mmCIF file of C-alpha atoms in Angstrom:
data_model
loop_
_atom_site.group_PDB
_atom_site.id
_atom_site.type_symbol
_atom_site.label_atom_id
_atom_site.label_comp_id
_atom_site.label_asym_id
_atom_site.label_seq_id
_atom_site.Cartn_x
_atom_site.Cartn_y
_atom_site.Cartn_z
ATOM 1 C CA UNK A 1073 9.708 3.626 -104.077
ATOM 2 C CA UNK A 1074 6.344 5.359 -103.627
ATOM 3 C CA UNK A 1075 4.558 2.020 -103.881
ATOM 4 C CA UNK A 1076 6.886 0.539 -101.254
ATOM 5 C CA UNK A 1077 6.206 3.456 -98.903
ATOM 6 C CA UNK A 1078 2.453 2.898 -99.266
ATOM 7 C CA UNK A 1079 2.862 -0.788 -98.466
ATOM 8 C CA UNK A 1080 5.004 -0.013 -95.430
ATOM 9 C CA UNK A 1081 2.479 2.545 -94.202
ATOM 10 C CA UNK A 1082 -0.349 0.029 -94.470
ATOM 11 C CA UNK A 1083 1.686 -2.575 -92.587
ATOM 12 C CA UNK A 1084 2.369 -0.081 -89.795
ATOM 13 C CA UNK A 1085 -1.234 1.026 -89.401
ATOM 14 C CA UNK A 1086 -2.786 -2.440 -89.498
ATOM 15 C CA UNK A 1087 -4.476 -4.486 -92.154
ATOM 16 C CA UNK A 1088 -8.150 -4.161 -91.352
ATOM 17 C CA UNK A 1089 -9.142 -1.864 -88.534
ATOM 18 C CA UNK A 1090 -6.966 1.204 -88.266
ATOM 19 C CA UNK A 1091 -7.845 2.788 -91.594
ATOM 20 C CA UNK A 1092 -11.310 3.462 -90.220
ATOM 21 C CA UNK A 1093 -9.925 4.398 -86.845
ATOM 22 C CA UNK A 1094 -7.169 6.830 -87.744
ATOM 23 C CA UNK A 1095 -7.777 8.173 -91.227
ATOM 24 C CA UNK A 1096 -8.533 11.908 -91.315
ATOM 25 C CA UNK A 1097 -9.080 14.533 -93.975
ATOM 26 C CA UNK A 1098 -7.499 17.966 -93.589
ATOM 27 C CA UNK A 1099 -6.786 17.140 -89.942
ATOM 28 C CA UNK A 1100 -10.477 16.738 -89.126
ATOM 29 C CA UNK A 1101 -11.684 13.560 -87.374
ATOM 30 C CA UNK A 1102 -13.809 11.121 -89.339
ATOM 31 C CA UNK A 1103 -16.958 11.724 -87.329
ATOM 32 C CA UNK A 1104 -16.709 15.450 -88.101
ATOM 33 C CA UNK A 1105 -16.852 14.761 -91.811
ATOM 34 C CA UNK A 1106 -19.645 12.229 -91.493
ATOM 35 C CA UNK A 1107 -21.746 14.608 -89.396
ATOM 36 C CA UNK A 1108 -20.941 17.514 -91.717
ATOM 37 C CA UNK A 1109 -22.055 15.558 -94.761
ATOM 38 C CA UNK A 1110 -25.308 14.398 -93.171
ATOM 39 C CA UNK A 1111 -26.112 17.961 -92.096
ATOM 40 C CA UNK A 1112 -25.321 19.217 -95.596
ATOM 41 C CA UNK A 1113 -27.690 16.695 -97.166
ATOM 42 C CA UNK A 1114 -30.396 17.577 -94.666
ATOM 43 C CA UNK A 1115 -29.893 21.292 -95.312
ATOM 44 C CA UNK A 1116 -30.198 20.781 -99.048
ATOM 45 C CA UNK A 1117 -33.427 18.893 -98.581
ATOM 46 C CA UNK A 1118 -34.858 21.694 -96.432
ATOM 47 C CA UNK A 1119 -34.108 24.422 -98.995
ATOM 48 C CA UNK A 1120 -36.051 23.083 -101.941
ATOM 49 C CA UNK A 1121 -37.911 25.930 -103.552
ATOM 50 C CA UNK A 1122 -41.655 26.122 -103.116
ATOM 51 C CA UNK A 1123 -42.139 25.815 -106.870
ATOM 52 C CA UNK A 1124 -40.204 22.567 -106.997
ATOM 53 C CA UNK A 1125 -42.123 21.287 -104.021
ATOM 54 C CA UNK A 1126 -45.354 22.060 -105.839
ATOM 55 C CA UNK A 1127 -44.167 20.200 -108.922
ATOM 56 C CA UNK A 1128 -42.959 17.203 -106.941
ATOM 57 C CA UNK A 1129 -45.309 14.210 -106.997
ATOM 58 C CA UNK A 1130 -46.986 13.280 -103.753
ATOM 59 C CA UNK A 1131 -45.162 9.968 -103.549
ATOM 60 C CA UNK A 1132 -41.631 10.496 -102.252
ATOM 61 C CA UNK A 1133 -38.707 9.365 -104.333
ATOM 62 C CA UNK A 1134 -36.128 6.870 -103.127
ATOM 63 C CA UNK A 1135 -33.635 9.681 -102.550
ATOM 64 C CA UNK A 1136 -36.145 11.671 -100.498
ATOM 65 C CA UNK A 1137 -36.946 8.647 -98.353
ATOM 66 C CA UNK A 1138 -33.239 8.109 -97.748
ATOM 67 C CA UNK A 1139 -32.716 11.732 -96.701
ATOM 68 C CA UNK A 1140 -35.746 11.618 -94.428
ATOM 69 C CA UNK A 1141 -34.553 8.404 -92.814
ATOM 70 C CA UNK A 1142 -31.024 9.758 -92.345
ATOM 71 C CA UNK A 1143 -32.136 13.027 -90.779
ATOM 72 C CA UNK A 1144 -34.862 11.655 -88.508
ATOM 73 C CA UNK A 1145 -33.863 8.192 -87.314
ATOM 74 C CA UNK A 1146 -30.234 8.629 -86.205
ATOM 75 C CA UNK A 1147 -29.654 5.223 -87.792
ATOM 76 C CA UNK A 1148 -26.636 6.449 -89.758
ATOM 77 C CA UNK A 1149 -25.045 8.155 -86.751
ATOM 78 C CA UNK A 1150 -25.367 5.042 -84.599
ATOM 79 C CA UNK A 1151 -24.239 2.754 -87.422
ATOM 80 C CA UNK A 1152 -21.039 4.713 -87.880
ATOM 81 C CA UNK A 1153 -20.437 4.961 -84.123
ATOM 82 C CA UNK A 1154 -20.970 1.225 -83.560
ATOM 83 C CA UNK A 1155 -18.532 0.208 -86.257
ATOM 84 C CA UNK A 1156 -15.962 2.826 -85.292
ATOM 85 C CA UNK A 1157 -16.134 1.784 -81.626
ATOM 86 C CA UNK A 1158 -15.784 -1.847 -82.655
ATOM 87 C CA UNK A 1159 -12.605 -1.142 -84.617
ATOM 88 C CA UNK A 1160 -11.310 0.995 -81.735
ATOM 89 C CA UNK A 1161 -11.838 -1.884 -79.299
ATOM 90 C CA UNK A 1162 -9.942 -4.323 -81.504
ATOM 91 C CA UNK A 1163 -7.099 -1.840 -81.990
ATOM 92 C CA UNK A 1164 -6.935 -1.250 -78.223
ATOM 93 C CA UNK A 1165 -6.815 -4.944 -77.383
ATOM 94 C CA UNK A 1166 -4.422 -5.838 -80.213
ATOM 95 C CA UNK A 1167 -2.212 -2.806 -80.929
ATOM 96 C CA UNK A 1168 0.253 -4.726 -83.101
ATOM 97 C CA UNK A 1169 -0.337 -5.374 -86.769
ATOM 98 C CA UNK A 1170 0.664 -9.059 -86.774
ATOM 99 C CA UNK A 1171 -2.506 -10.966 -87.595
ATOM 100 C CA UNK A 1172 -2.869 -13.766 -85.039
ATOM 101 C CA UNK A 1173 -5.520 -16.466 -85.067
ATOM 102 C CA UNK A 1174 -7.481 -14.607 -82.392
ATOM 103 C CA UNK A 1175 -7.295 -11.371 -84.357
ATOM 104 C CA UNK A 1176 -8.549 -13.204 -87.425
ATOM 105 C CA UNK A 1177 -11.614 -14.274 -85.423
ATOM 106 C CA UNK A 1178 -12.202 -10.668 -84.387
ATOM 107 C CA UNK A 1179 -11.833 -9.539 -87.988
ATOM 108 C CA UNK A 1180 -14.558 -11.981 -88.982
ATOM 109 C CA UNK A 1181 -16.799 -10.537 -86.257
ATOM 110 C CA UNK A 1182 -16.147 -7.031 -87.595
ATOM 111 C CA UNK A 1183 -16.843 -8.287 -91.094
ATOM 112 C CA UNK A 1184 -20.187 -9.780 -90.080
ATOM 113 C CA UNK A 1185 -21.066 -6.750 -87.982
ATOM 114 C CA UNK A 1186 -20.537 -4.393 -90.917
ATOM 115 C CA UNK A 1187 -22.614 -6.622 -93.172
ATOM 116 C CA UNK A 1188 -25.383 -6.701 -90.560
ATOM 117 C CA UNK A 1189 -25.391 -2.890 -90.302
ATOM 118 C CA UNK A 1190 -25.665 -2.493 -94.063
ATOM 119 C CA UNK A 1191 -28.260 -5.255 -94.342
ATOM 120 C CA UNK A 1192 -30.410 -3.599 -91.676
ATOM 121 C CA UNK A 1193 -30.215 -0.263 -93.459
ATOM 122 C CA UNK A 1194 -31.065 -1.911 -96.761
ATOM 123 C CA UNK A 1195 -34.240 -3.422 -95.307
ATOM 124 C CA UNK A 1196 -35.396 -0.080 -93.901
ATOM 125 C CA UNK A 1197 -34.488 2.506 -96.508
ATOM 126 C CA UNK A 1198 -32.697 0.733 -99.374
ATOM 127 C CA UNK A 1199 -29.781 3.129 -99.054
ATOM 128 C CA UNK A 1200 -26.263 2.155 -100.187
ATOM 129 C CA UNK A 1201 -23.130 1.893 -98.057
ATOM 130 C CA UNK A 1202 -21.978 5.377 -99.036
ATOM 131 C CA UNK A 1203 -24.753 6.908 -96.923
ATOM 132 C CA UNK A 1204 -23.103 5.574 -93.754
ATOM 133 C CA UNK A 1205 -19.495 5.914 -94.928
ATOM 134 C CA UNK A 1206 -20.236 9.058 -96.879
ATOM 135 C CA UNK A 1207 -16.831 10.689 -97.168
ATOM 136 C CA UNK A 1208 -14.914 9.200 -100.093
ATOM 137 C CA UNK A 1209 -11.820 8.365 -98.015
ATOM 138 C CA UNK A 1210 -13.857 6.565 -95.354
ATOM 139 C CA UNK A 1211 -15.830 4.652 -97.959
ATOM 140 C CA UNK A 1212 -12.667 3.764 -99.857
ATOM 141 C CA UNK A 1213 -10.952 2.456 -96.733
ATOM 142 C CA UNK A 1214 -14.029 0.457 -95.772
ATOM 143 C CA UNK A 1215 -14.337 -1.099 -99.227
ATOM 144 C CA UNK A 1216 -10.637 -1.990 -99.183
ATOM 145 C CA UNK A 1217 -10.611 -3.579 -95.731
ATOM 146 C CA UNK A 1218 -14.109 -5.121 -95.832
ATOM 147 C CA UNK A 1219 -15.042 -5.722 -99.472
ATOM 148 C CA UNK A 1220 -17.334 -8.713 -98.994
ATOM 149 C CA UNK A 1221 -19.974 -7.077 -96.724
ATOM 150 C CA UNK A 1222 -20.340 -4.185 -99.151
ATOM 151 C CA UNK A 1223 -20.670 -6.579 -102.074
ATOM 152 C CA UNK A 1224 -23.251 -8.835 -100.433
ATOM 153 C CA UNK A 1225 -25.436 -6.837 -98.042
ATOM 154 C CA UNK A 1226 -28.191 -6.614 -100.676
ATOM 155 C CA UNK A 1227 -28.104 -10.309 -101.557
ATOM 156 C CA UNK A 1228 -27.329 -12.121 -98.281
ATOM 157 C CA UNK A 1229 -29.257 -12.152 -95.015
ATOM 158 C CA UNK A 1230 -27.307 -11.161 -91.890
ATOM 159 C CA UNK A 1231 -26.799 -13.919 -89.334
ATOM 160 C CA UNK A 1232 -27.301 -11.684 -86.291
ATOM 161 C CA UNK A 1233 -27.950 -8.070 -85.382
ATOM 162 C CA UNK A 1234 -25.057 -5.561 -85.295
ATOM 163 C CA UNK A 1235 -25.318 -5.178 -81.523
ATOM 164 C CA UNK A 1236 -25.069 -8.935 -81.014
ATOM 165 C CA UNK A 1237 -21.749 -8.914 -82.866
ATOM 166 C CA UNK A 1238 -20.598 -5.877 -80.872
ATOM 167 C CA UNK A 1239 -21.429 -7.616 -77.594
ATOM 168 C CA UNK A 1240 -19.472 -10.685 -78.680
ATOM 169 C CA UNK A 1241 -16.527 -8.477 -79.606
ATOM 170 C CA UNK A 1242 -16.556 -6.700 -76.232
ATOM 171 C CA UNK A 1243 -16.690 -9.947 -74.246
ATOM 172 C CA UNK A 1244 -13.903 -11.526 -76.296
ATOM 173 C CA UNK A 1245 -11.636 -8.497 -75.934
ATOM 174 C CA UNK A 1246 -12.238 -7.729 -72.249
ATOM 175 C CA UNK A 1247 -13.175 -11.162 -70.916
ATOM 176 C CA UNK A 1248 -16.648 -12.644 -70.620
ATOM 177 C CA UNK A 1249 -16.223 -13.050 -66.854
ATOM 178 C CA UNK A 1250 -15.250 -9.387 -66.433
ATOM 179 C CA UNK A 1251 -18.830 -8.184 -66.091
ATOM 180 C CA UNK A 1252 -18.091 -4.721 -64.708
ATOM 181 C CA UNK A 1253 -15.735 -3.852 -67.576
ATOM 182 C CA UNK A 1254 -18.145 -5.197 -70.186
ATOM 183 C CA UNK A 1255 -20.957 -3.075 -68.750
ATOM 184 C CA UNK A 1256 -18.705 -0.019 -68.582
ATOM 185 C CA UNK A 1257 -17.714 -0.367 -72.239
ATOM 186 C CA UNK A 1258 -21.322 -0.852 -73.344
ATOM 187 C CA UNK A 1259 -22.442 2.152 -71.319
ATOM 188 C CA UNK A 1260 -19.753 4.319 -72.913
ATOM 189 C CA UNK A 1261 -20.822 3.242 -76.407
ATOM 190 C CA UNK A 1262 -24.457 4.016 -75.601
ATOM 191 C CA UNK A 1263 -23.507 7.535 -74.487
ATOM 192 C CA UNK A 1264 -22.029 8.164 -77.941
ATOM 193 C CA UNK A 1265 -25.208 7.057 -79.716
ATOM 194 C CA UNK A 1266 -28.408 8.985 -80.353
ATOM 195 C CA UNK A 1267 -32.053 8.236 -79.713
ATOM 196 C CA UNK A 1268 -34.915 8.286 -82.166
ATOM 197 C CA UNK A 1269 -38.116 8.682 -80.173
ATOM 198 C CA UNK A 1270 -37.828 6.151 -77.338
ATOM 199 C CA UNK A 1271 -35.165 3.873 -78.811
ATOM 200 C CA UNK A 1272 -31.586 3.939 -79.989
ATOM 201 C CA UNK A 1273 -31.471 2.646 -83.582
ATOM 202 C CA UNK A 1274 -29.318 -0.506 -83.844
ATOM 203 C CA UNK A 1275 -28.836 -0.656 -80.049
ATOM 204 C CA UNK A 1276 -30.390 -3.478 -78.042
ATOM 205 C CA UNK A 1277 -32.629 -2.314 -75.223
ATOM 206 C CA UNK A 1278 -31.699 -5.200 -72.903
ATOM 207 C CA UNK A 1279 -28.742 -7.502 -72.267
ATOM 208 C CA UNK A 1280 -28.854 -10.758 -70.328
ATOM 209 C CA UNK A 1281 -26.134 -12.606 -68.432
ATOM 210 C CA UNK A 1282 -26.453 -16.325 -67.735
ATOM 211 C CA UNK A 1283 -24.082 -17.640 -65.109
ATOM 212 C CA UNK A 1284 -23.055 -21.049 -63.831
ATOM 213 C CA UNK A 1285 -20.062 -21.956 -61.668
ATOM 214 C CA UNK A 1286 -18.396 -18.603 -62.280
ATOM 215 C CA UNK A 1287 -18.734 -18.707 -66.074
ATOM 216 C CA UNK A 1288 -20.886 -16.052 -67.724
ATOM 217 C CA UNK A 1289 -22.603 -15.954 -71.096
ATOM 218 C CA UNK A 1290 -24.120 -12.858 -72.657
ATOM 219 C CA UNK A 1291 -27.022 -12.149 -74.940
ATOM 220 C CA UNK A 1292 -28.787 -9.102 -76.324
ATOM 221 C CA UNK A 1293 -32.337 -8.391 -77.372
ATOM 222 C CA UNK A 1294 -32.961 -8.096 -81.101
ATOM 223 C CA UNK A 1295 -32.099 -4.501 -81.996
ATOM 224 C CA UNK A 1296 -34.430 -4.314 -84.982
ATOM 225 C CA UNK A 1297 -36.150 -1.242 -86.334
ATOM 226 C CA UNK A 1298 -39.319 -3.002 -87.475
ATOM 227 C CA UNK A 1299 -41.406 -6.101 -86.840
ATOM 228 C CA UNK A 1300 -40.440 -7.351 -90.287
ATOM 229 C CA UNK A 1301 -36.710 -7.179 -89.557
ATOM 230 C CA UNK A 1302 -37.227 -8.676 -86.101
ATOM 231 C CA UNK A 1303 -39.062 -11.675 -87.529
ATOM 232 C CA UNK A 1304 -36.447 -12.104 -90.254
ATOM 233 C CA UNK A 1305 -33.619 -12.130 -87.705
ATOM 234 C CA UNK A 1306 -35.566 -14.540 -85.493
ATOM 235 C CA UNK A 1307 -36.069 -16.915 -88.418
ATOM 236 C CA UNK A 1308 -32.396 -16.772 -89.411
ATOM 237 C CA UNK A 1309 -31.295 -17.292 -85.798
ATOM 238 C CA UNK A 1310 -33.529 -20.345 -85.409
ATOM 239 C CA UNK A 1311 -32.032 -21.831 -88.571
ATOM 240 C CA UNK A 1312 -28.366 -20.945 -88.195
ATOM 241 C CA UNK A 1313 -27.468 -19.435 -84.814
ATOM 242 C CA UNK A 1314 -29.327 -20.529 -81.700
ATOM 243 C CA UNK A 1315 -29.005 -23.826 -79.868
ATOM 244 C CA UNK A 1316 -31.589 -26.365 -81.131
ATOM 245 C CA UNK A 1317 -33.465 -26.360 -77.812
ATOM 246 C CA UNK A 1318 -33.798 -22.583 -77.856
ATOM 247 C CA UNK A 1319 -34.721 -22.612 -81.545
ATOM 248 C CA UNK A 1320 -37.387 -25.237 -80.844
ATOM 249 C CA UNK A 1321 -38.889 -23.188 -78.018
ATOM 250 C CA UNK A 1322 -39.047 -20.067 -80.191
ATOM 251 C CA UNK A 1323 -40.289 -21.915 -83.284
ATOM 252 C CA UNK A 1324 -43.157 -23.455 -81.319
ATOM 253 C CA UNK A 1325 -44.866 -20.044 -81.075
ATOM 254 C CA UNK A 1326 -43.308 -18.211 -84.036
ATOM 255 C CA UNK A 1327 -44.235 -15.830 -85.607
ATOM 256 C CA UNK A 1328 -47.648 -14.869 -84.220
ATOM 257 C CA UNK A 1329 -47.408 -16.278 -80.684
ATOM 258 C CA UNK A 1330 -49.885 -19.087 -81.318
ATOM 259 C CA UNK A 1331 -49.163 -22.774 -80.858
ATOM 260 C CA UNK A 1332 -48.275 -24.958 -77.893
ATOM 261 C CA UNK A 1333 -45.027 -23.663 -76.345
ATOM 262 C CA UNK A 1334 -42.113 -26.059 -76.037
ATOM 263 C CA UNK A 1335 -40.859 -25.088 -72.602
ATOM 264 C CA UNK A 1336 -37.210 -25.299 -71.549
ATOM 265 C CA UNK A 1337 -36.280 -26.204 -67.973
ATOM 266 C CA UNK A 1338 -32.769 -25.109 -66.992
ATOM 267 C CA UNK A 1339 -30.890 -26.627 -64.033
ATOM 268 C CA UNK A 1340 -31.292 -24.772 -60.733
ATOM 269 C CA UNK A 1341 -27.567 -23.993 -60.806
ATOM 270 C CA UNK A 1342 -28.085 -21.577 -63.721
ATOM 271 C CA UNK A 1343 -28.931 -17.944 -63.019
ATOM 272 C CA UNK A 1344 -30.166 -15.473 -65.631
ATOM 273 C CA UNK A 1345 -29.967 -11.729 -65.018
ATOM 274 C CA UNK A 1346 -31.245 -9.077 -67.402
ATOM 275 C CA UNK A 1347 -30.402 -5.366 -67.487
ATOM 276 C CA UNK A 1348 -31.766 -2.471 -69.503
ATOM 277 C CA UNK A 1349 -28.987 -0.863 -71.534
ATOM 278 C CA UNK A 1350 -29.917 2.526 -70.102
ATOM 279 C CA UNK A 1351 -29.790 1.170 -66.542
ATOM 280 C CA UNK A 1352 -27.094 -1.492 -66.315
ATOM 281 C CA UNK A 1353 -26.937 -1.218 -62.541
ATOM 282 C CA UNK A 1354 -30.408 -2.587 -61.832
ATOM 283 C CA UNK A 1355 -31.954 -5.949 -62.592
ATOM 284 C CA UNK A 1356 -34.790 -6.136 -65.092
ATOM 285 C CA UNK A 1357 -37.306 -8.952 -64.495
ATOM 286 C CA UNK A 1358 -38.027 -11.388 -67.332
ATOM 287 C CA UNK A 1359 -41.206 -11.022 -69.344
ATOM 288 C CA UNK A 1360 -44.058 -13.504 -69.439
ATOM 289 C CA UNK A 1361 -42.710 -14.991 -72.696
ATOM 290 C CA UNK A 1362 -39.395 -15.821 -71.004
ATOM 291 C CA UNK A 1363 -41.307 -17.666 -68.308
ATOM 292 C CA UNK A 1364 -43.393 -19.422 -70.953
ATOM 293 C CA UNK A 1365 -40.396 -20.584 -73.017
ATOM 294 C CA UNK A 1366 -37.490 -20.715 -70.526
ATOM 295 C CA UNK A 1367 -39.254 -21.170 -67.155
ATOM 296 C CA UNK A 1368 -37.664 -18.006 -65.736
ATOM 297 C CA UNK A 1369 -39.285 -16.998 -62.418
ATOM 298 C CA UNK A 1370 -40.466 -13.637 -61.061
ATOM 299 C CA UNK A 1371 -41.683 -12.514 -64.455
ATOM 300 C CA UNK A 1372 -43.829 -9.552 -65.451
ATOM 301 C CA UNK A 1373 -47.150 -9.819 -67.286
ATOM 302 C CA UNK A 1374 -45.684 -8.293 -70.451
ATOM 303 C CA UNK A 1375 -45.539 -10.757 -73.365
ATOM 304 C CA UNK A 1376 -42.694 -9.998 -75.769
ATOM 305 C CA UNK A 1377 -42.439 -11.490 -79.243
ATOM 306 C CA UNK A 1378 -40.804 -14.921 -79.208
ATOM 307 C CA UNK A 1379 -37.061 -14.638 -79.828
ATOM 308 C CA UNK A 1380 -36.842 -10.913 -79.165
ATOM 309 C CA UNK A 1381 -35.625 -11.063 -75.561
ATOM 310 C CA UNK A 1382 -31.965 -10.964 -74.537
ATOM 311 C CA UNK A 1383 -32.522 -14.135 -72.508
ATOM 312 C CA UNK A 1384 -32.914 -16.074 -75.765
ATOM 313 C CA UNK A 1385 -29.386 -15.411 -77.000
ATOM 314 C CA UNK A 1386 -27.798 -15.722 -73.551
ATOM 315 C CA UNK A 1387 -29.403 -19.109 -72.840
ATOM 316 C CA UNK A 1388 -28.462 -20.303 -76.319
ATOM 317 C CA UNK A 1389 -24.817 -19.319 -75.803
ATOM 318 C CA UNK A 1390 -24.825 -21.059 -72.427
ATOM 319 C CA UNK A 1391 -26.205 -24.328 -73.811
ATOM 320 C CA UNK A 1392 -23.792 -24.322 -76.746
ATOM 321 C CA UNK A 1393 -20.742 -23.981 -74.492
ATOM 322 C CA UNK A 1394 -21.716 -25.917 -71.341
ATOM 323 C CA UNK A 1395 -22.239 -29.562 -72.290
ATOM 324 C CA UNK A 1396 -23.202 -30.659 -68.770
ATOM 325 C CA UNK A 1397 -25.804 -27.904 -68.514
ATOM 326 C CA UNK A 1398 -27.214 -28.864 -71.894
ATOM 327 C CA UNK A 1399 -27.496 -32.500 -70.804
ATOM 328 C CA UNK A 1400 -29.464 -31.435 -67.714
ATOM 329 C CA UNK A 1401 -31.734 -29.062 -69.633
ATOM 330 C CA UNK A 1402 -35.075 -30.475 -70.713
ATOM 331 C CA UNK A 1403 -37.650 -29.281 -73.232
ATOM 332 C CA UNK A 1404 -41.192 -30.582 -73.305
ATOM 333 C CA UNK A 1405 -42.091 -32.004 -76.692
ATOM 334 C CA UNK A 1406 -38.415 -32.375 -77.568
ATOM 335 C CA UNK A 1407 -36.332 -30.650 -80.216
ATOM 336 C CA UNK A 1408 -37.795 -30.113 -83.664
ATOM 337 C CA UNK A 1409 -36.280 -31.988 -86.570
ATOM 338 C CA UNK A 1410 -34.040 -29.809 -88.734
ATOM 339 C CA UNK A 1411 -36.431 -30.140 -91.642
ATOM 340 C CA UNK A 1412 -39.137 -28.408 -89.581
ATOM 341 C CA UNK A 1413 -36.857 -25.418 -88.950
ATOM 342 C CA UNK A 1414 -35.831 -25.337 -92.572
ATOM 343 C CA UNK A 1415 -39.317 -25.477 -94.060
ATOM 344 C CA UNK A 1416 -40.943 -23.048 -91.646
ATOM 345 C CA UNK A 1417 -38.169 -20.474 -91.402
ATOM 346 C CA UNK A 1418 -36.935 -20.474 -94.985
ATOM 347 C CA UNK A 1419 -40.481 -20.025 -96.218
ATOM 348 C CA UNK A 1420 -40.931 -17.082 -93.876
ATOM 349 C CA UNK A 1421 -37.653 -15.464 -94.941
ATOM 350 C CA UNK A 1422 -38.424 -15.826 -98.655
ATOM 351 C CA UNK A 1423 -41.909 -14.408 -98.172
ATOM 352 C CA UNK A 1424 -40.548 -11.316 -96.436
ATOM 353 C CA UNK A 1425 -37.418 -10.411 -98.403
ATOM 354 C CA UNK A 1426 -37.126 -9.695 -102.099
ATOM 355 C CA UNK A 1427 -34.034 -10.902 -103.998
ATOM 356 C CA UNK A 1428 -32.252 -12.270 -100.931
ATOM 357 C CA UNK A 1429 -31.713 -16.012 -101.079
ATOM 358 C CA UNK A 1430 -28.527 -16.547 -99.088
ATOM 359 C CA UNK A 1431 -27.235 -16.134 -95.543
ATOM 360 C CA UNK A 1432 -24.007 -14.192 -95.091
ATOM 361 C CA UNK A 1433 -20.930 -15.996 -93.781
ATOM 362 C CA UNK A 1434 -17.491 -14.319 -93.695
ATOM 363 C CA UNK A 1435 -15.758 -17.237 -95.434
#
């Protein structure tokens, strides 16, 4: 009977998102316990006795580096918020527990988003999943509903950044042509996150919207905490994510900006608009790199790293979905052969990651 009650309770609350969304401990919300635990760890680290500090070797241990990263970067706070907001959005859009085909797609996005969060943290500080989902009930629910990301974040490279998956989730749930609602949801999520210095860890600084004939396609800048992670995600995206024309343009000057750019020319009917996440009401002009690779006008003199800009993902999504636009889009020098992508990018990935030989796919 008790087992049957547990099964019924799980069926009522949903298979894969509501455990994270609704589970509490002693009537306290999840974020309370996460914040409490992080503060407790930080407090413990600050109260080491002077004698122990004197005995401690100059080189910091793995545990000390983890604590320092947790307390200073706000990575963990934003990671938890992003994933919680993502599950909230899915629960809001699909309040019933019956798993439809569309819900299954959203579950895969959540799955990949969680893996990407953990992968990003692993690159930076080598900390395990229980640093983000620190309370045992939260961690247990996460491992039950999303076992594969937790099993493979140390051995498989993420396909995209966490914010890219979040943006896809928001547009699928609220409609990609509903720009005002999408911006409102993103702005609300940003308000719940915390800054570290000038940036929000895991949050893209810019989004881009490409539009043609009333259809809109979104993209986000690479929300990476280091040049190493940014280059890794660029390499993976060129191999597995972006449209071949976009990948060819980026590859032509990757990773150090040298080489002859392969320049994309979009039809005049396409418009690309970029916005800073902290100022979604005002247009942000493209950088010089976006003019160099995508022929976008009215650019600034700032030269971003190839592949980093939000325009890259937005243009890629546009070309993948709009066949007529793709047919009218030209690229000087043509598209690279797949073997060129494979040799150049796989070599870069292997040279920059230890013990990671596979790319993560949900199935």
